[in-house]
C-alpha positions as semicolon CSV with decimal commas, in nm:
position;residue;x (nm);y (nm);z (nm)
1;P;-15,257;9,609;-23,063
2;R;-15,597;9,330;-23,120
3;T;-15,574;9,041;-23,341
4;W;-15,809;8,977;-23,602
5;A;-16,000;8,763;-23,441
6;E;-16,070;8,965;-23,135
7;M;-16,167;9,221;-23,363
8;V;-16,392;8,971;-23,556
9;L;-16,549;8,849;-23,264
10;A;-16,625;9,190;-23,113
11;L;-16,780;9,289;-23,420
12;V;-17,011;8,963;-23,406
13;G;-17,124;9,040;-23,050
14;V;-17,238;9,401;-23,155
15;V;-17,428;9,252;-23,449
16;V;-17,560;9,004;-23,243
17;V;-17,680;9,263;-22,977
18;L;-17,819;9,478;-23,277
19;V;-18,044;9,228;-23,445
20;I;-18,194;9,124;-23,084
21;V;-18,263;9,508;-23,019
22;V;-18,411;9,575;-23,367
23;V;-18,612;9,275;-23,423
24;G;-18,756;9,291;-23,070
25;H;-18,635;8,893;-22,976
26;G;-18,847;8,730;-22,717
27;S;-18,968;8,916;-22,420
28;S;-18,750;9,054;-22,133
29;G;-19,016;9,017;-21,919
30;G;-19,024;8,768;-21,629
31;H;-18,694;8,578;-21,714
32;K;-18,461;8,788;-21,554
33;G;-18,490;8,574;-21,230
34;D;-18,408;8,270;-21,468
35;V;-18,011;8,366;-21,476
36;K;-17,776;8,347;-21,169
37;V;-17,389;8,479;-21,170
38;L;-17,177;8,192;-21,024
39;S;-16,840;8,384;-21,050
40;C;-16,711;8,711;-21,183
41;S;-16,309;8,694;-21,285
42;R;-16,062;8,769;-21,506
43;T;-15,849;8,547;-21,734
44;D;-15,519;8,635;-21,958
45;F;-15,698;8,514;-22,269
46;T;-16,062;8,626;-22,232
47;G;-16,019;8,942;-21,989
48;P;-16,321;8,958;-21,784
49;T;-16,560;8,706;-21,767
50;A;-16,837;8,552;-21,528
51;L;-17,008;8,216;-21,526
52;L;-17,395;8,176;-21,518
53;E;-17,641;7,946;-21,449
54;I;-17,961;7,954;-21,666
55;T;-18,239;7,763;-21,496
56;N;-18,548;7,716;-21,731
57;S;-18,868;7,689;-21,494
58;S;-19,126;7,693;-21,788
59;S;-19,255;7,352;-21,928
60;A;-19,142;7,450;-22,277
61;S;-18,769;7,496;-22,431
62;L;-18,665;7,846;-22,442
63;E;-18,342;8,035;-22,614
64;Y;-18,185;8,272;-22,389
65;S;-18,032;8,564;-22,486
66;V;-17,843;8,754;-22,168
67;T;-17,635;9,072;-22,175
68;V;-17,372;9,102;-21,830
69;T;-17,229;9,400;-21,730
70;F;-16,864;9,403;-21,570
71;H;-16,760;9,663;-21,334
72;A;-16,399;9,726;-21,231
73;A;-16,281;9,923;-20,913
74;D;-16,140;10,208;-21,165
75;G;-16,466;10,304;-21,252
76;T;-16,482;10,105;-21,631
77;S;-16,711;9,904;-21,717
78;G;-16,749;9,634;-22,041
79;E;-17,064;9,412;-22,180
80;G;-17,043;9,041;-22,245
81;F;-17,373;8,846;-22,443
82;T;-17,425;8,460;-22,478
83;H;-17,745;8,302;-22,633
84;V;-17,814;7,945;-22,511
85;A;-18,083;7,698;-22,555
86;V;-18,229;7,525;-22,248
87;G;-18,508;7,287;-22,202
88;P;-18,794;7,300;-21,972
89;G;-18,737;7,213;-21,619
90;Q;-18,334;7,214;-21,726
91;S;-18,048;7,439;-21,624
92;Q;-17,743;7,510;-21,798
93;Q;-17,405;7,664;-21,717
94;A;-17,290;7,933;-21,990
95;Q;-16,962;8,123;-21,973
96;V;-16,998;8,493;-22,080
97;D;-16,665;8,716;-22,194
98;A;-16,673;9,095;-22,215
99;V;-16,665;9,195;-22,586
100;G;-16,361;9,362;-22,681
101;N;-16,208;9,413;-22,324
102;R;-15,939;9,318;-22,174
103;G;-15,976;9,541;-21,879
104;P;-15,892;9,488;-21,519
105;M;-16,017;9,252;-21,300
106;P;-16,417;9,314;-21,262
107;T;-16,550;9,426;-20,861
108;S;-16,906;9,257;-20,995
109;C;-17,091;9,124;-21,299
110;D;-17,446;9,196;-21,317
111;V;-17,709;9,049;-21,549
112;T;-17,866;9,345;-21,719
113;D;-18,111;9,182;-21,963
114;V;-18,274;8,890;-22,027
115;S;-18,461;8,795;-22,278
116;A;-18,626;8,445;-22,398
117;S;-18,834;8,278;-22,636
């Protein structure tokens, strides 16, 4: 059974993704290389989680929206999302948790979409 807070968090994640897709927030070209997966693991509290490093190599501040896909050995997968502001020439770490998924230990985490504006 999921808690009320988990269901609200999952719903908020879905709404954010839909808004980004519908509005066409930013551009996805050229920014995927700005994001690196530092670690991919599972915690008892959040389930699958990834630690990212986002590096803004441009001369202006950027708002990054990042989608991470978590893959498990049993063939299941899930997604997580984050939105991070990074100053010019700066790097910032961000934790991304799989939305609504307390699945098994991920075998890999891939950055599947990045937009920045």
